[in-house]
Coordinates of C-alpha atoms in Angstrom, one line a residue:
A1 CA 59.6 55.0 34.6
S2 CA 58.1 55.0 38.2
L3 CA 61.4 56.3 39.6
V4 CA 61.5 59.1 37.0
E5 CA 57.9 60.0 37.7
D6 CA 58.6 60.1 41.5
R7 CA 61.6 62.3 40.9
V8 CA 59.6 64.7 38.7
T9 CA 56.8 64.8 41.3
E10 CA 59.4 65.5 44.1
E11 CA 60.9 68.3 42.1
Q12 CA 57.5 69.8 41.4
T13 CA 56.7 69.6 45.1
D14 CA 59.9 71.4 46.0
D15 CA 59.1 74.1 43.5
V16 CA 55.7 74.5 45.0
M17 CA 57.1 74.7 48.5
A18 CA 59.8 77.1 47.4
S19 CA 57.1 79.3 45.8
L20 CA 55.0 79.2 49.0
V21 CA 58.0 80.2 51.1
E22 CA 58.9 83.0 48.7
D23 CA 55.3 84.3 48.7
R24 CA 55.3 84.3 52.5
V25 CA 58.5 86.2 52.6
T26 CA 57.3 88.7 50.0
E27 CA 54.0 89.1 52.0
E28 CA 55.9 89.7 55.2
Q29 CA 58.2 92.2 53.5
T30 CA 55.1 93.9 52.0
D31 CA 53.6 94.1 55.5
D32 CA 56.8 95.7 56.8
V33 CA 56.9 98.2 54.1
M34 CA 53.2 99.1 54.6
A35 CA 53.7 99.4 58.3
K36 CA 56.7 101.8 57.8
A37 CA 54.7 103.8 55.3
V38 CA 51.8 104.2 57.7
A39 CA 54.2 105.2 60.5
E40 CA 55.9 107.8 58.3
S41 CA 52.6 109.1 57.1
H42 CA 51.4 109.5 60.7
T43 CA 54.7 111.3 61.6
I44 CA 54.4 113.7 58.6
H45 CA 50.8 114.4 59.6
Q46 CA 51.8 115.2 63.2
L47 CA 54.7 117.5 62.0
R48 CA 52.4 119.3 59.6
S49 CA 49.8 119.8 62.4
I50 CA 52.5 121.2 64.7
A51 CA 53.8 123.5 62.0
F52 CA 50.3 124.7 61.2
K53 CA 49.7 125.5 64.9
V54 CA 53.1 127.3 65.2
H55 CA 52.3 129.4 62.1
N56 CA 48.8 130.2 63.4
K57 CA 50.1 131.4 66.8
R58 CA 52.8 133.5 65.1
L59 CA 50.3 135.1 62.8
D60 CA 47.9 135.8 65.7
N61 CA 50.7 137.6 67.6
I62 CA 51.6 139.7 64.6
L63 CA 47.9 140.7 64.1
H64 CA 47.4 141.5 67.8
H65 CA 50.5 143.7 67.8
N66 CA 49.2 145.6 64.8
G67 CA 45.6 146.0 66.2
I68 CA 44.1 143.7 63.6
E69 CA 41.2 141.3 64.3
R70 CA 41.4 138.0 62.4
I71 CA 38.3 136.8 60.6
V72 CA 38.3 133.0 60.0
I73 CA 37.6 132.0 56.4
P74 CA 36.8 128.5 55.2
A75 CA 39.7 126.7 53.5
D76 CA 37.7 126.0 50.3
G77 CA 40.0 127.3 47.6
D78 CA 38.1 130.6 47.6
C79 CA 39.7 131.9 50.8
F80 CA 41.7 134.7 49.1
F81 CA 38.6 136.1 47.4
S82 CA 36.4 135.7 50.6
A83 CA 39.0 137.5 52.7
A84 CA 39.5 140.3 50.2
A85 CA 35.7 140.7 49.7
L86 CA 35.3 141.8 53.3
H87 CA 36.8 145.1 52.2
L88 CA 34.8 145.5 49.0
I89 CA 31.1 146.6 49.1
Q90 CA 30.3 145.7 45.5
H91 CA 31.8 142.2 45.4
D92 CA 31.5 138.8 47.1
R93 CA 34.0 136.0 46.7
L94 CA 32.4 134.7 43.4
S95 CA 32.1 138.1 41.6
L96 CA 35.6 139.1 42.8
R97 CA 37.1 136.0 41.3
E98 CA 35.5 136.7 38.0
A99 CA 36.3 140.4 38.1
L100 CA 40.0 139.7 38.8
C101 CA 40.2 137.2 36.0
F102 CA 38.5 139.7 33.6
H103 CA 41.0 142.4 34.7
M104 CA 44.0 140.2 34.2
E105 CA 42.7 139.0 30.8
H106 CA 42.4 142.5 29.5
R107 CA 45.7 143.7 31.0
M108 CA 47.6 140.5 30.2
E109 CA 50.7 142.3 29.0
D110 CA 51.2 143.8 32.5
Y111 CA 51.3 140.3 34.1
L112 CA 53.3 138.3 31.5
V113 CA 56.3 138.3 33.9
F114 CA 54.4 135.9 36.1
F115 CA 54.2 133.2 33.4
E116 CA 57.0 131.1 31.9
V117 CA 59.9 133.2 32.8
N118 CA 62.2 131.8 30.1
G119 CA 59.6 131.7 27.3
T120 CA 58.7 134.1 24.6
D121 CA 55.9 136.6 25.1
E122 CA 53.5 134.5 23.1
E123 CA 54.3 131.4 25.3
K124 CA 53.8 133.5 28.4
R125 CA 50.5 134.7 27.0
Q126 CA 49.2 131.2 26.2
K127 CA 50.2 130.1 29.7
G128 CA 48.4 133.1 31.1
I129 CA 45.2 132.3 29.2
L130 CA 45.3 128.7 30.4
F131 CA 45.9 129.9 34.0
L132 CA 42.9 132.2 33.8
D133 CA 40.7 129.5 32.3
Q134 CA 41.5 127.4 35.4
L135 CA 41.2 130.3 37.8
R136 CA 37.7 131.0 36.8
Q137 CA 36.6 127.7 38.3
N138 CA 35.4 128.2 41.9
G139 CA 37.7 126.6 44.4
M140 CA 40.7 126.6 42.1
W141 CA 44.0 127.8 43.7
D142 CA 47.7 127.2 43.0
S143 CA 51.1 128.7 43.5
N144 CA 50.7 131.0 40.5
A145 CA 47.5 132.4 42.0
N146 CA 49.3 133.1 45.3
D147 CA 52.0 135.1 43.4
I148 CA 49.9 137.1 41.0
L149 CA 46.5 137.8 42.7
P150 CA 47.7 140.1 45.5
L151 CA 49.1 142.5 42.9
A152 CA 46.1 142.0 40.6
L153 CA 43.8 142.9 43.6
A154 CA 45.8 146.0 44.3
N155 CA 45.7 147.1 40.6
F156 CA 42.0 146.3 40.2
T157 CA 40.9 148.2 43.3
N158 CA 43.6 150.8 43.1
R159 CA 44.2 150.2 46.8
R160 CA 47.2 149.0 48.8
V161 CA 47.1 145.4 49.9
K162 CA 48.7 144.7 53.2
I163 CA 49.3 141.0 53.9
F164 CA 50.3 139.9 57.4
S165 CA 52.1 136.6 57.0
S166 CA 53.1 133.7 59.3
K167 CA 56.4 133.4 57.4
L168 CA 59.3 134.2 59.7
N169 CA 61.3 136.1 57.2
T170 CA 58.4 138.1 55.7
P171 CA 55.9 138.9 58.4
H172 CA 54.1 141.5 56.3
W173 CA 53.9 142.6 52.7
D174 CA 52.8 146.0 51.5
I175 CA 51.7 145.8 47.9
T176 CA 51.0 149.1 46.1
P177 CA 49.1 149.4 42.7
T178 CA 51.3 149.5 39.6
L179 CA 48.3 150.3 37.3
T180 CA 45.5 152.8 37.6
C181 CA 42.2 150.8 37.1
G182 CA 39.8 151.8 39.8
Q183 CA 38.8 154.8 41.9
S184 CA 41.4 156.9 43.7
S185 CA 43.1 154.9 46.4
S186 CA 43.0 157.9 48.7
I187 CA 39.2 157.4 49.1
F188 CA 39.6 153.9 50.7
G189 CA 42.1 152.4 53.1
P190 CA 44.3 149.4 52.5
I191 CA 42.9 145.9 52.0
Y192 CA 44.2 143.8 54.9
L193 CA 44.7 140.0 54.5
A194 CA 46.1 137.3 56.9
L195 CA 48.3 134.6 55.3
V196 CA 49.1 131.2 56.9
A197 CA 51.9 129.7 54.9
P198 CA 53.7 126.7 56.5
R199 CA 56.5 125.4 54.2
G200 CA 55.4 122.5 52.0
Q201 CA 51.7 123.1 52.7
P202 CA 49.0 125.0 50.8
A203 CA 48.7 128.7 51.7
H204 CA 45.5 129.9 53.4
Y205 CA 44.1 133.4 53.7
D206 CA 41.9 134.7 56.5
G207 CA 40.2 138.0 56.7
C208 CA 41.4 141.1 58.7
L209 CA 39.6 144.0 60.2
I210 CA 41.0 146.8 62.2
R211 CA 39.9 146.6 65.9
R212 CA 37.8 149.7 66.7
R213 CA 39.1 149.8 70.2
S214 CA 42.7 149.9 69.1
I215 CA 41.8 152.9 66.8
Y216 CA 40.3 154.8 69.6
V217 CA 43.1 154.0 72.0
G218 CA 45.6 155.0 69.3
L219 CA 43.9 158.3 68.7
F220 CA 43.6 159.0 72.4
F221 CA 47.4 158.5 73.0
K222 CA 48.2 160.6 69.9
R223 CA 46.1 163.5 71.1
Y224 CA 47.4 163.0 74.6
N225 CA 51.0 163.1 73.4
N226 CA 50.3 166.2 71.3
S227 CA 48.7 167.9 74.4
L228 CA 51.8 167.0 76.4
R229 CA 54.1 168.5 73.8
A230 CA 52.0 171.7 73.6
F231 CA 52.0 172.0 77.4
G232 CA 55.8 171.4 77.5
A233 CA 56.4 174.0 74.8
T234 CA 54.2 176.5 76.7
A235 CA 55.9 175.8 80.0
F236 CA 59.3 176.2 78.4
Q237 CA 58.4 179.5 76.8
R238 CA 57.1 180.8 80.1
S239 CA 60.4 179.8 81.8
V240 CA 62.4 181.6 79.1
D241 CA 60.3 184.7 79.5

């Protein structure tokens, strides 16, 4: 009986030792996995930071070339509305968000194409209602909003929306109204927006204003060129005479 007991005790001890060794190996493996995950996360963060800087620089160059001053807007989920409101006397970011939601709600049929492409009109309508319920919450933003709101803004204000983008293949978009909802677009100029959109990262809008100096310089050269043409035409006429 003593020998049997010793054998059982020895087997139990071996089991405990094996379990401890296994736990140690598992712990070491877990540490390795965690270390790799942390390293990969740090690398991804660095790459995203680099991409964001590249896109910002590209956008700044595009804006400078077009005589546009960039107005930095906080990345708080309301950036689109804050940037657009710079061009609207009667709206701030909060009232513009609500106004665009109200506009899309009452013209839902004109925006169904943005919701559930393969679904029925009723399915699209239900998805649109859900989208607007979420969009009414301050700070809410998603890919659907990025697709639909520039057109909704153009239609609601009856003004062109010109977006300067950091995307390499689409540096600028010119969105014209497809509905007549507001005052005549000839009264006001376009609404300018700046879009930073690195791949795989949330899009961000900044405000845009035309630099006054660039307007005056442009007008000066336009008048100067017109004067040169008039002078050249006069000189040519005299030489013919």
